């Protein structure tokens, strides 16, 4: 599975609509930044889009921990490629 584009809003530290383009011409990418910049939240968002939960919260049914404090909802969209086919999950 190769992530292509991640869009999130109200998810963890990403209150405003945020888009991350992974690029389809890159072999390797790195998430860098200071502590608290949201690197783990991006990985969490990918897992949430694919599986509907975030494993590090320990409860498969727990959705509340991913919603930004003070927000009413969280939105995640992931575009990815697998086996030469393109997919989108929300």
PDB file of C-alpha atoms in Angstrom:
ATOM      1  CA  UNK A   1       0.000   0.000   0.000  1.00  0.00           C
ATOM      2  CA  UNK A   2       1.361   3.378  -1.009  1.00  0.00           C
ATOM      3  CA  UNK A   3      -0.228   6.536   0.437  1.00  0.00           C
ATOM      4  CA  UNK A   4      -0.694   9.269  -2.151  1.00  0.00           C
ATOM      5  CA  UNK A   5      -2.733  11.976  -0.415  1.00  0.00           C
ATOM      6  CA  UNK A   6      -4.025  12.415   3.128  1.00  0.00           C
ATOM      7  CA  UNK A   7      -6.637  15.010   4.025  1.00  0.00           C
ATOM      8  CA  UNK A   8      -7.722  15.563   7.610  1.00  0.00           C
ATOM      9  CA  UNK A   9      -9.692  18.054   9.674  1.00  0.00           C
ATOM     10  CA  UNK A  10     -10.534  18.019  13.365  1.00  0.00           C
ATOM     11  CA  UNK A  11      -8.258  15.012  13.797  1.00  0.00           C
ATOM     12  CA  UNK A  12      -5.829  15.083  16.745  1.00  0.00           C
ATOM     13  CA  UNK A  13      -3.601  18.165  16.400  1.00  0.00           C
ATOM     14  CA  UNK A  14      -4.973  19.068  12.944  1.00  0.00           C
ATOM     15  CA  UNK A  15      -7.930  21.371  13.707  1.00  0.00           C
ATOM     16  CA  UNK A  16      -8.051  23.070  10.278  1.00  0.00           C
ATOM     17  CA  UNK A  17      -8.286  21.237   6.970  1.00  0.00           C
ATOM     18  CA  UNK A  18      -4.810  19.902   6.178  1.00  0.00           C
ATOM     19  CA  UNK A  19      -3.614  18.072   3.070  1.00  0.00           C
ATOM     20  CA  UNK A  20      -0.428  16.022   2.847  1.00  0.00           C
ATOM     21  CA  UNK A  21       0.696  15.024  -0.659  1.00  0.00           C
ATOM     22  CA  UNK A  22       3.048  12.059  -0.563  1.00  0.00           C
ATOM     23  CA  UNK A  23       3.810  12.240  -4.283  1.00  0.00           C
ATOM     24  CA  UNK A  24       3.692   9.313  -6.664  1.00  0.00           C
ATOM     25  CA  UNK A  25       7.256   9.785  -7.897  1.00  0.00           C
ATOM     26  CA  UNK A  26       8.961   9.393  -4.510  1.00  0.00           C
ATOM     27  CA  UNK A  27      10.424   6.089  -3.395  1.00  0.00           C
ATOM     28  CA  UNK A  28      11.013   7.047   0.246  1.00  0.00           C
ATOM     29  CA  UNK A  29       9.557   9.814   2.387  1.00  0.00           C
ATOM     30  CA  UNK A  30      10.239  10.920   5.954  1.00  0.00           C
ATOM     31  CA  UNK A  31       8.019  12.666   8.489  1.00  0.00           C
ATOM     32  CA  UNK A  32      10.185  15.098  10.431  1.00  0.00           C
ATOM     33  CA  UNK A  33       9.537  17.859  12.910  1.00  0.00           C
ATOM     34  CA  UNK A  34       9.737  18.776  16.561  1.00  0.00           C
ATOM     35  CA  UNK A  35       7.873  16.968  19.307  1.00  0.00           C
ATOM     36  CA  UNK A  36       4.185  17.778  19.056  1.00  0.00           C
ATOM     37  CA  UNK A  37       4.275  18.703  15.367  1.00  0.00           C
ATOM     38  CA  UNK A  38       1.779  15.964  14.462  1.00  0.00           C
ATOM     39  CA  UNK A  39       3.955  13.228  12.951  1.00  0.00           C
ATOM     40  CA  UNK A  40       2.313  10.430  14.943  1.00  0.00           C
ATOM     41  CA  UNK A  41      -1.100  11.941  14.256  1.00  0.00           C
ATOM     42  CA  UNK A  42      -0.504  11.564  10.516  1.00  0.00           C
ATOM     43  CA  UNK A  43       0.267   7.869  10.986  1.00  0.00           C
ATOM     44  CA  UNK A  44      -2.797   7.570  13.244  1.00  0.00           C
ATOM     45  CA  UNK A  45      -4.949   9.214  10.557  1.00  0.00           C
ATOM     46  CA  UNK A  46      -3.828   6.686   7.946  1.00  0.00           C
ATOM     47  CA  UNK A  47      -4.668   3.808  10.281  1.00  0.00           C
ATOM     48  CA  UNK A  48      -7.992   5.413  11.197  1.00  0.00           C
ATOM     49  CA  UNK A  49      -8.959   5.846   7.539  1.00  0.00           C
ATOM     50  CA  UNK A  50      -8.100   2.222   6.766  1.00  0.00           C
ATOM     51  CA  UNK A  51      -9.384   0.492   9.904  1.00  0.00           C
ATOM     52  CA  UNK A  52     -11.689   2.921  11.729  1.00  0.00           C
ATOM     53  CA  UNK A  53      -9.605   3.030  14.890  1.00  0.00           C
ATOM     54  CA  UNK A  54      -6.239   4.046  16.282  1.00  0.00           C
ATOM     55  CA  UNK A  55      -4.390   1.078  17.821  1.00  0.00           C
ATOM     56  CA  UNK A  56      -2.363   3.119  20.333  1.00  0.00           C
ATOM     57  CA  UNK A  57      -5.562   4.143  22.152  1.00  0.00           C
ATOM     58  CA  UNK A  58      -6.131   0.488  23.110  1.00  0.00           C
ATOM     59  CA  UNK A  59      -9.859   0.401  22.385  1.00  0.00           C
ATOM     60  CA  UNK A  60     -10.947  -0.474  18.843  1.00  0.00           C
ATOM     61  CA  UNK A  61     -14.241   1.377  19.348  1.00  0.00           C
ATOM     62  CA  UNK A  62     -12.712   4.578  20.745  1.00  0.00           C
ATOM     63  CA  UNK A  63     -13.286   7.445  18.333  1.00  0.00           C
ATOM     64  CA  UNK A  64     -13.401  10.305  20.827  1.00  0.00           C
ATOM     65  CA  UNK A  65      -9.608  10.436  21.435  1.00  0.00           C
ATOM     66  CA  UNK A  66      -8.919  11.339  17.781  1.00  0.00           C
ATOM     67  CA  UNK A  67     -11.294  14.302  17.661  1.00  0.00           C
ATOM     68  CA  UNK A  68      -9.570  17.641  18.213  1.00  0.00           C
ATOM     69  CA  UNK A  69     -10.475  19.094  21.597  1.00  0.00           C
ATOM     70  CA  UNK A  70     -13.464  21.398  21.184  1.00  0.00           C
ATOM     71  CA  UNK A  71     -14.405  20.008  17.758  1.00  0.00           C
ATOM     72  CA  UNK A  72     -17.589  18.048  17.107  1.00  0.00           C
ATOM     73  CA  UNK A  73     -16.189  15.724  14.461  1.00  0.00           C
ATOM     74  CA  UNK A  74     -13.052  14.491  12.775  1.00  0.00           C
ATOM     75  CA  UNK A  75     -12.669  13.893   9.035  1.00  0.00           C
ATOM     76  CA  UNK A  76     -10.025  11.794   7.321  1.00  0.00           C
ATOM     77  CA  UNK A  77      -9.611  10.940   3.640  1.00  0.00           C
ATOM     78  CA  UNK A  78      -6.800   8.765   2.325  1.00  0.00           C
ATOM     79  CA  UNK A  79      -5.986   8.198  -1.333  1.00  0.00           C
ATOM     80  CA  UNK A  80      -3.622   5.283  -1.873  1.00  0.00           C
ATOM     81  CA  UNK A  81      -2.402   2.822  -4.485  1.00  0.00           C
ATOM     82  CA  UNK A  82      -2.258  -0.926  -4.146  1.00  0.00           C
ATOM     83  CA  UNK A  83      -1.286  -3.341  -6.872  1.00  0.00           C
ATOM     84  CA  UNK A  84      -1.451  -0.659  -9.532  1.00  0.00           C
ATOM     85  CA  UNK A  85      -5.026   0.350  -8.590  1.00  0.00           C
ATOM     86  CA  UNK A  86      -6.079   3.597  -6.904  1.00  0.00           C
ATOM     87  CA  UNK A  87      -8.352   3.690  -3.855  1.00  0.00           C
ATOM     88  CA  UNK A  88      -9.944   6.289  -1.592  1.00  0.00           C
ATOM     89  CA  UNK A  89     -11.160   5.692   1.963  1.00  0.00           C
ATOM     90  CA  UNK A  90     -12.889   8.193   4.247  1.00  0.00           C
TER      91      UNK A  90
END
